[in-house]
Tab-separated table of C-alpha atoms in Angstrom:
chain	number	residue	atom	x	y	z
A	16	MET	CA	13.974	-137.831	-20.716
A	17	LEU	CA	15.695	-135.468	-18.281
A	18	ASP	CA	18.207	-133.473	-20.272
A	19	ASP	CA	19.344	-131.409	-17.274
A	20	LEU	CA	20.885	-134.301	-15.347
A	21	GLU	CA	24.668	-134.081	-15.251
A	22	SER	CA	24.641	-137.879	-14.927
A	23	ALA	CA	22.821	-140.742	-13.283
A	24	ARG	CA	24.551	-140.681	-9.908
A	25	ALA	CA	22.551	-143.076	-7.719
A	26	VAL	CA	20.064	-145.907	-8.207
A	27	ALA	CA	17.998	-147.956	-5.760
A	28	PHE	CA	15.095	-150.366	-5.943
A	29	SER	CA	11.975	-149.934	-3.867
A	30	ALA	CA	11.595	-152.448	-1.035
A	31	ASP	CA	9.243	-154.605	-3.136
A	32	GLY	CA	11.366	-154.310	-6.289
A	33	ALA	CA	8.473	-152.815	-8.259
A	34	ALA	CA	10.166	-149.470	-8.856
A	35	LEU	CA	13.620	-148.103	-9.565
A	36	ILE	CA	14.578	-144.739	-8.080
A	37	VAL	CA	17.226	-142.801	-10.032
A	38	ALA	CA	18.937	-139.629	-8.828
A	39	GLY	CA	21.332	-137.370	-10.722
A	40	ASP	CA	24.172	-135.203	-9.469
A	41	SER	CA	21.821	-132.235	-9.475
A	42	GLY	CA	19.441	-134.061	-7.143
A	43	ILE	CA	16.721	-134.418	-9.778
A	44	THR	CA	15.073	-137.753	-9.108
A	45	ARG	CA	12.775	-140.068	-11.036
A	46	ARG	CA	10.811	-143.160	-10.076
A	47	TRP	CA	10.531	-145.835	-12.789
A	48	GLU	CA	7.947	-148.603	-12.550
A	49	THR	CA	9.969	-151.679	-13.526
A	50	ALA	CA	7.007	-153.540	-15.086
A	51	THR	CA	5.673	-150.716	-17.280
A	52	ARG	CA	8.770	-148.473	-17.561
A	53	ARG	CA	6.461	-145.578	-16.675
A	54	ALA	CA	8.375	-142.674	-15.135
A	55	THR	CA	7.212	-140.149	-12.547
A	56	MET	CA	9.204	-137.016	-11.782
A	57	LEU	CA	10.144	-136.564	-8.142
A	58	LEU	CA	12.128	-133.948	-6.222
A	59	PRO	CA	13.040	-131.681	-9.158
A	60	ASP	CA	14.982	-129.282	-6.903
A	61	ALA	CA	16.419	-131.448	-4.124
A	62	VAL	CA	19.783	-129.670	-4.395
A	63	PRO	CA	19.120	-126.005	-5.300
A	64	GLY	CA	21.739	-124.908	-7.790
A	65	GLY	CA	23.039	-128.449	-8.289
A	66	GLY	CA	26.731	-129.216	-8.148
A	67	GLY	CA	26.496	-131.648	-5.253
A	68	HIS	CA	26.320	-135.379	-4.695
A	69	ALA	CA	23.420	-137.765	-4.208
A	70	VAL	CA	22.932	-141.219	-2.706
A	71	LEU	CA	19.785	-143.263	-2.119
A	72	SER	CA	18.960	-145.544	0.796
A	73	PRO	CA	18.870	-149.255	-0.096
A	74	ASP	CA	15.054	-149.279	-0.179
A	75	GLY	CA	14.852	-146.068	-2.238
A	76	ARG	CA	12.867	-144.228	0.443
A	77	THR	CA	15.451	-141.631	1.435
A	78	LEU	CA	17.668	-139.372	-0.648
A	79	ALA	CA	20.824	-137.831	0.805
A	80	THR	CA	22.292	-134.913	-1.112
A	81	SER	CA	25.352	-132.845	-0.300
A	82	THR	CA	26.651	-129.434	-1.299
A	83	MET	CA	29.957	-128.315	0.193
A	84	ASN	CA	29.699	-129.259	3.904
A	85	LYS	CA	25.884	-129.501	3.982
A	86	ILE	CA	23.817	-132.690	3.798
A	87	ARG	CA	20.082	-132.786	3.210
A	88	LEU	CA	18.004	-135.898	3.915
A	89	THR	CA	14.775	-136.037	1.930
A	90	GLU	CA	11.820	-138.422	1.932
A	91	VAL	CA	11.516	-139.521	-1.690
A	92	ALA	CA	7.764	-140.211	-1.680
A	93	THR	CA	6.785	-136.724	-0.483
A	94	GLY	CA	9.809	-134.509	-1.052
A	95	THR	CA	9.753	-133.615	2.647
A	96	THR	CA	13.058	-132.639	4.229
A	97	ILE	CA	13.810	-135.040	7.078
A	98	ALA	CA	16.948	-133.348	8.372
A	99	GLN	CA	19.665	-130.904	7.372
A	100	ILE	CA	23.209	-131.543	8.559
A	101	THR	CA	26.271	-129.310	8.735
A	102	VAL	CA	29.505	-131.311	8.622
A	103	GLY	CA	32.534	-129.764	10.303
A	104	ASN	CA	33.273	-126.264	9.066
A	105	ILE	CA	32.906	-124.440	5.778
A	106	LEU	CA	36.274	-125.765	4.587
A	107	GLU	CA	35.158	-129.417	4.820
A	108	THR	CA	33.509	-130.776	1.663
A	109	VAL	CA	31.336	-133.903	1.712
A	110	SER	CA	32.117	-136.094	-1.302
A	111	LEU	CA	31.218	-139.573	-0.034
A	112	MET	CA	28.008	-140.811	1.606
A	113	VAL	CA	26.591	-144.283	2.224
A	114	PHE	CA	23.469	-145.549	3.998
A	115	SER	CA	23.374	-148.504	6.370
A	116	PRO	CA	21.458	-151.534	5.048
A	117	ASP	CA	18.378	-150.653	7.146
A	118	GLY	CA	18.481	-147.023	5.986
A	119	ARG	CA	18.564	-145.666	9.539
A	120	SER	CA	22.165	-144.427	9.492
A	121	LEU	CA	24.282	-142.441	7.053
A	122	ALA	CA	28.073	-142.295	6.959
A	123	SER	CA	29.791	-139.311	5.359
A	124	ALA	CA	33.375	-138.486	4.444
A	125	GLY	CA	35.185	-136.004	2.289
A	126	SER	CA	38.038	-133.567	2.579
A	127	GLY	CA	38.296	-134.147	6.334
A	128	ASP	CA	40.378	-136.915	7.923
A	129	ARG	CA	37.523	-138.897	9.485
A	130	VAL	CA	34.211	-140.607	8.770
A	131	ARG	CA	31.123	-139.401	10.590
A	132	GLY	CA	27.855	-141.215	11.206
A	133	TRP	CA	24.391	-139.666	11.347
A	134	GLU	CA	20.959	-140.793	12.493
A	135	VAL	CA	18.714	-140.377	9.461
A	136	ALA	CA	15.508	-139.653	11.416
A	137	THR	CA	17.007	-136.717	13.335
A	138	GLY	CA	20.301	-135.740	11.667
A	139	LYS	CA	22.072	-136.317	14.996
A	140	GLN	CA	25.725	-137.354	14.841
A	141	THR	CA	26.187	-140.893	16.180
A	142	PHE	CA	29.846	-141.794	15.617
A	143	THR	CA	33.234	-140.603	14.425
A	144	VAL	CA	35.783	-143.159	13.215
A	145	GLY	CA	38.817	-143.321	10.964
A	146	ARG	CA	40.618	-140.299	12.321
A	147	GLY	CA	43.692	-139.603	10.226
A	148	VAL	CA	42.318	-141.507	7.220
A	149	THR	CA	41.213	-139.856	3.990
A	150	ALA	CA	38.352	-142.172	3.009
A	151	SER	CA	37.820	-143.192	-0.617
A	152	ALA	CA	35.165	-145.904	-0.077
A	153	VAL	CA	32.946	-146.889	2.866
A	154	ALA	CA	30.538	-149.767	3.560
A	155	PHE	CA	28.367	-150.793	6.513
A	156	SER	CA	28.248	-154.427	7.580
A	157	PRO	CA	24.844	-156.122	7.035
A	158	ASP	CA	23.948	-155.747	10.731
A	159	GLY	CA	25.154	-152.127	10.829
A	160	THR	CA	27.622	-152.703	13.680
A	161	GLN	CA	30.836	-152.366	11.664
A	162	LEU	CA	32.155	-149.987	9.048
A	163	ALA	CA	34.734	-150.798	6.395
A	164	ILE	CA	36.835	-147.847	5.259
A	165	VAL	CA	39.202	-147.830	2.304
A	166	GLY	CA	41.504	-144.860	2.311
A	167	ALA	CA	44.962	-143.426	2.717
A	168	SER	CA	46.777	-142.896	5.983
A	169	GLY	CA	50.224	-141.397	5.669
A	170	GLY	CA	49.993	-141.807	1.905
A	171	ASP	CA	49.533	-145.599	2.002
A	172	PRO	CA	46.166	-147.052	0.931
A	173	GLY	CA	44.559	-149.603	3.215
A	174	LEU	CA	41.356	-151.328	4.280
A	175	ARG	CA	40.283	-150.838	7.891
A	176	LEU	CA	37.347	-152.321	9.773
A	177	TRP	CA	35.806	-150.362	12.663
A	178	ASN	CA	33.459	-151.387	15.478
A	179	LEU	CA	30.765	-148.693	15.578
A	180	THR	CA	29.663	-149.525	19.116
A	181	THR	CA	33.087	-148.785	20.566
A	182	SER	CA	34.456	-146.594	17.720
A	183	THR	CA	37.602	-148.712	17.715
A	184	PRO	CA	39.447	-150.437	14.841
A	185	VAL	CA	38.943	-154.191	14.510
A	186	SER	CA	41.455	-155.043	11.800
A	187	GLY	CA	43.364	-153.514	8.923
A	188	LEU	CA	45.156	-154.467	5.730
A	189	ALA	CA	47.549	-152.669	3.433
A	190	LEU	CA	46.492	-152.545	-0.215
A	191	GLU	CA	48.936	-152.871	-3.063
A	192	HIS	CA	49.145	-149.979	-5.433
A	193	ASP	CA	50.693	-150.836	-8.761
A	194	GLY	CA	49.996	-147.884	-10.989
A	195	TYR	CA	46.192	-147.833	-10.872
A	196	SER	CA	44.266	-144.582	-10.890
A	197	GLY	CA	43.393	-144.577	-7.189
A	198	ARG	CA	39.769	-145.684	-7.496
A	199	TYR	CA	38.368	-147.853	-4.704
A	200	ALA	CA	35.163	-149.647	-3.818
A	201	VAL	CA	34.200	-151.954	-0.948
A	202	ALA	CA	31.187	-154.182	-0.184
A	203	PHE	CA	30.248	-156.729	2.480
A	204	SER	CA	28.834	-160.086	1.466
A	205	PRO	CA	25.206	-160.524	2.661
A	206	ASP	CA	26.303	-162.837	5.492
A	207	GLY	CA	28.912	-160.318	6.656
A	208	ARG	CA	31.755	-162.836	6.528
A	209	THR	CA	33.584	-161.437	3.514
A	210	LEU	CA	34.606	-158.005	2.283
A	211	ALA	CA	35.172	-157.405	-1.429
A	212	VAL	CA	37.561	-154.509	-1.991
A	213	THR	CA	38.987	-153.029	-5.165
A	214	ALA	CA	42.181	-151.244	-6.047
A	215	GLY	CA	42.235	-150.264	-9.695
A	216	ASN	CA	41.179	-153.185	-11.893
A	217	LYS	CA	41.527	-155.877	-9.225
A	218	VAL	CA	39.015	-157.201	-6.689
A	219	ARG	CA	40.348	-158.878	-3.545
A	220	PHE	CA	38.435	-160.541	-0.721
A	221	MET	CA	38.992	-160.231	3.019
A	222	ASP	CA	37.899	-162.902	5.483
A	223	VAL	CA	36.295	-160.656	8.118
A	224	GLY	CA	36.725	-163.160	10.951
A	225	LEU	CA	40.427	-163.700	10.271
A	226	GLY	CA	41.199	-160.165	9.104
A	227	GLN	CA	43.167	-161.622	6.197
A	228	LEU	CA	42.967	-161.541	2.415
A	229	THR	CA	41.886	-164.761	0.724
A	230	PRO	CA	43.816	-166.161	-2.277
A	231	VAL	CA	41.045	-165.191	-4.731
A	232	THR	CA	41.643	-162.214	-7.043
A	233	LEU	CA	39.341	-161.022	-9.826
A	234	SER	CA	40.983	-159.080	-12.645
A	235	ILE	CA	38.924	-156.804	-14.904
A	236	ARG	CA	40.069	-155.799	-18.356
A	237	GLY	CA	39.521	-152.389	-19.890
A	238	GLY	CA	39.151	-150.176	-16.842
A	239	ASP	CA	39.214	-149.700	-13.084
A	240	VAL	CA	36.379	-150.861	-10.819
A	241	THR	CA	34.141	-148.004	-9.663
A	242	ASP	CA	31.507	-149.905	-7.651
A	243	LEU	CA	30.660	-153.354	-6.279
A	244	ALA	CA	27.451	-155.103	-5.256
A	245	TYR	CA	26.659	-158.598	-4.016
A	246	ALA	CA	23.428	-160.310	-5.069
A	247	PRO	CA	21.112	-160.995	-2.102
A	248	ASP	CA	22.164	-164.663	-1.955
A	249	GLY	CA	25.863	-163.718	-1.972
A	250	ARG	CA	26.700	-165.964	-4.898
A	251	VAL	CA	26.986	-163.293	-7.600
A	252	LEU	CA	29.092	-160.127	-7.535
A	253	ALA	CA	28.494	-157.196	-9.893
A	254	THR	CA	31.309	-154.801	-10.755
A	255	ALA	CA	31.003	-151.407	-12.431
A	256	THR	CA	34.006	-150.077	-14.340
A	257	THR	CA	35.480	-147.048	-16.043
A	258	GLY	CA	35.661	-149.153	-19.205
A	259	THR	CA	32.008	-148.644	-20.310
A	260	ALA	CA	30.860	-152.054	-19.040
A	261	ALA	CA	29.728	-153.903	-15.931
A	262	TYR	CA	30.396	-157.568	-15.161
A	263	LEU	CA	28.653	-160.361	-13.281
A	264	TRP	CA	30.858	-162.842	-11.429
A	265	ASP	CA	30.298	-166.284	-9.975
A	266	VAL	CA	31.840	-165.670	-6.545
A	267	ALA	CA	32.615	-169.320	-5.793
A	268	GLY	CA	34.258	-169.961	-9.144
A	269	GLY	CA	35.942	-166.569	-9.503
A	270	THR	CA	34.753	-166.303	-13.110
A	271	THR	CA	32.694	-163.750	-14.980
A	272	PHE	CA	29.610	-165.074	-16.786
A	273	ALA	CA	27.980	-161.896	-18.139
A	274	THR	CA	29.303	-158.661	-19.621
A	275	LEU	CA	26.882	-155.710	-19.628
A	276	ARG	CA	27.862	-153.330	-22.403
A	277	GLY	CA	26.448	-150.262	-24.090
A	278	TYR	CA	27.480	-147.321	-21.926
A	279	ASP	CA	29.056	-144.284	-23.534
A	280	GLY	CA	31.307	-143.613	-20.552
A	281	SER	CA	32.040	-145.158	-17.187
A	282	VAL	CA	29.512	-147.147	-15.144
A	283	ARG	CA	29.239	-145.518	-11.741
A	284	GLU	CA	26.930	-147.698	-9.654
A	285	VAL	CA	25.466	-151.219	-9.601
A	286	VAL	CA	22.505	-152.326	-7.451
A	287	PHE	CA	20.628	-155.641	-7.307
A	288	SER	CA	16.856	-155.880	-6.903
A	289	PRO	CA	15.647	-157.444	-3.611
A	290	ASP	CA	15.041	-160.804	-5.338
A	291	GLY	CA	18.366	-160.681	-7.207
A	292	HIS	CA	16.736	-161.161	-10.617
A	293	ARG	CA	17.525	-157.668	-11.872
A	294	LEU	CA	20.493	-155.342	-11.794
A	295	ALA	CA	20.306	-151.564	-12.110
A	296	THR	CA	23.302	-149.606	-13.348
A	297	ALA	CA	23.977	-145.855	-13.439
A	298	GLY	CA	26.430	-144.247	-15.827
A	299	SER	CA	28.277	-141.032	-16.505
A	300	ASP	CA	26.497	-140.757	-19.872
A	301	ARG	CA	23.235	-139.700	-18.147
A	302	THR	CA	21.630	-143.142	-18.386
A	303	ALA	CA	20.250	-145.634	-15.913
A	304	ARG	CA	19.683	-149.165	-17.182
A	305	LEU	CA	17.817	-152.224	-15.981
A	306	TRP	CA	19.146	-155.727	-16.733
A	307	SER	CA	17.840	-159.237	-16.262
A	308	VAL	CA	20.358	-161.311	-14.306
A	309	PRO	CA	21.390	-164.826	-15.321
A	310	CYS	CA	21.452	-166.905	-12.157
A	311	VAL	CA	23.885	-169.429	-10.769
A	312	THR	CA	21.990	-172.532	-9.680
A	313	PRO	CA	23.335	-175.159	-7.236
A	314	ASP	CA	23.247	-177.900	-9.875
A	315	VAL	CA	24.622	-175.857	-12.779
A	316	SER	CA	28.139	-174.481	-12.574
A	317	ALA	CA	28.394	-171.066	-14.216
A	318	THR	CA	31.803	-170.839	-15.789
A	319	GLY	CA	33.041	-168.504	-18.419
A	320	PRO	CA	35.968	-166.777	-20.042
A	321	SER	CA	37.812	-163.812	-18.615
A	322	ALA	CA	36.091	-160.426	-18.597
A	323	GLY	CA	35.282	-159.138	-22.043
A	324	GLY	CA	34.561	-162.505	-23.667
A	325	PRO	CA	31.221	-163.879	-24.888
A	326	VAL	CA	28.456	-164.626	-22.405
A	327	PRO	CA	28.034	-168.405	-21.984
A	328	PRO	CA	24.536	-169.916	-21.909
A	329	VAL	CA	22.799	-169.999	-18.532
A	330	SER	CA	20.081	-172.501	-17.737
A	331	CYS	CA	17.639	-170.591	-15.569
A	332	ARG	CA	17.295	-167.109	-17.106
A	333	PRO	CA	18.113	-165.447	-20.425
A	334	ALA	CA	21.446	-163.750	-20.856
A	335	ALA	CA	21.550	-160.143	-19.701
A	336	THR	CA	19.523	-157.740	-21.822
A	337	GLY	CA	19.487	-154.025	-21.191
A	338	ARG	CA	16.801	-151.415	-20.851
A	339	ASN	CA	18.276	-148.003	-21.563
A	340	ASP	CA	16.460	-145.002	-20.096
A	341	ARG	CA	18.558	-142.006	-21.058
A	342	GLY	CA	18.530	-139.164	-18.589
A	343	ALA	CA	16.645	-141.110	-15.960
C-alpha cells in the first residue's frame, strides 16, 4: 500500500500485458505483476515535491510528469530521465498530456491557447496546433498523423481534427452543451475511422472520413464521462465516470453489458490490456483495479439494459470481477 499517493492518476499495461504500471499525482509509481499481484516500487520521487500531473505511455515504458510549465520524461524501468522540457513561460501551466500510440511523441496543453508536440527521445518540440483553442481533451490517431482536440474557442466547445504533418485543421464540429459540468474525453477507434467524444454524460461518434457525427449516442447515468478507451479489436468501448463506476459498451449495438462498481469516488482512467481481456481503472480514491472483460463474440450478440442495470450473462468469459489494490 502507498498511503502517500494523492490518487491513482495514470495506468498502463506493459507491452506483453504481464504487468500493470500505476502512477499517482505525486509521480510515485508501482509495477504490478498481473499474474501474481506482486508489486515493485518504482520512481518514488519522479516529481520532487509532488503537486503535478502524470501520464504513462501506452506500453508503460515512459512516464511523463509535469509541474507548472515543466515536463519530465522518465524511463520507468530504470528511473533515468530521458528529457526535461520547458513549455512556454513561467505563467503557462501544463495540465494535459497524452502519448502517441507508439510512445514516440507527447502532446501537451494547459493554460495556453495551443497544443504542443514533443519528441520523447530528445524533448524537441515537433509541432504546434490548435492556436486559439483551450484544450480539454486530446488524442492521437492510431498512425500518429492526426490529433483530435476537444476544447473551447471563443467560449464554444468543439471537436477539431488536425493534420500533424502540415499543422492544419482537417475538420471540426460544434459540441452541444446542455448544462453538463464541462468534462470532455476523446478517443480514436483502433482503425482510425471513428472518434468517440464526450460532453458531460453523453458519448457521440464522429465519422473521421466524413467529418460528421453519426446518429449513435450513448447516455450514461449517474455522472459525467471522464475517460474513454476502445478495446484493441474496436468492438468494445470502456467509459470512466464521476459516478463511481465504469461501463463496458458493445459499440455496434450501442448497449452497455457490464457495470464496474466499487470506487469510493470518480473513476479517472480506463485502459485495456494488449489482448483486450483485461481492463485497468484508476480512481480518485487512491486505488487502481484490474478487471476481467466479458467479450463480444461474432456469433453471440451482447445486449443489455441501460447503464446501471444488472450485467447480463456473457458466453465467452465470466462477468467482470475486480481486483482492488488500494494506493497502487
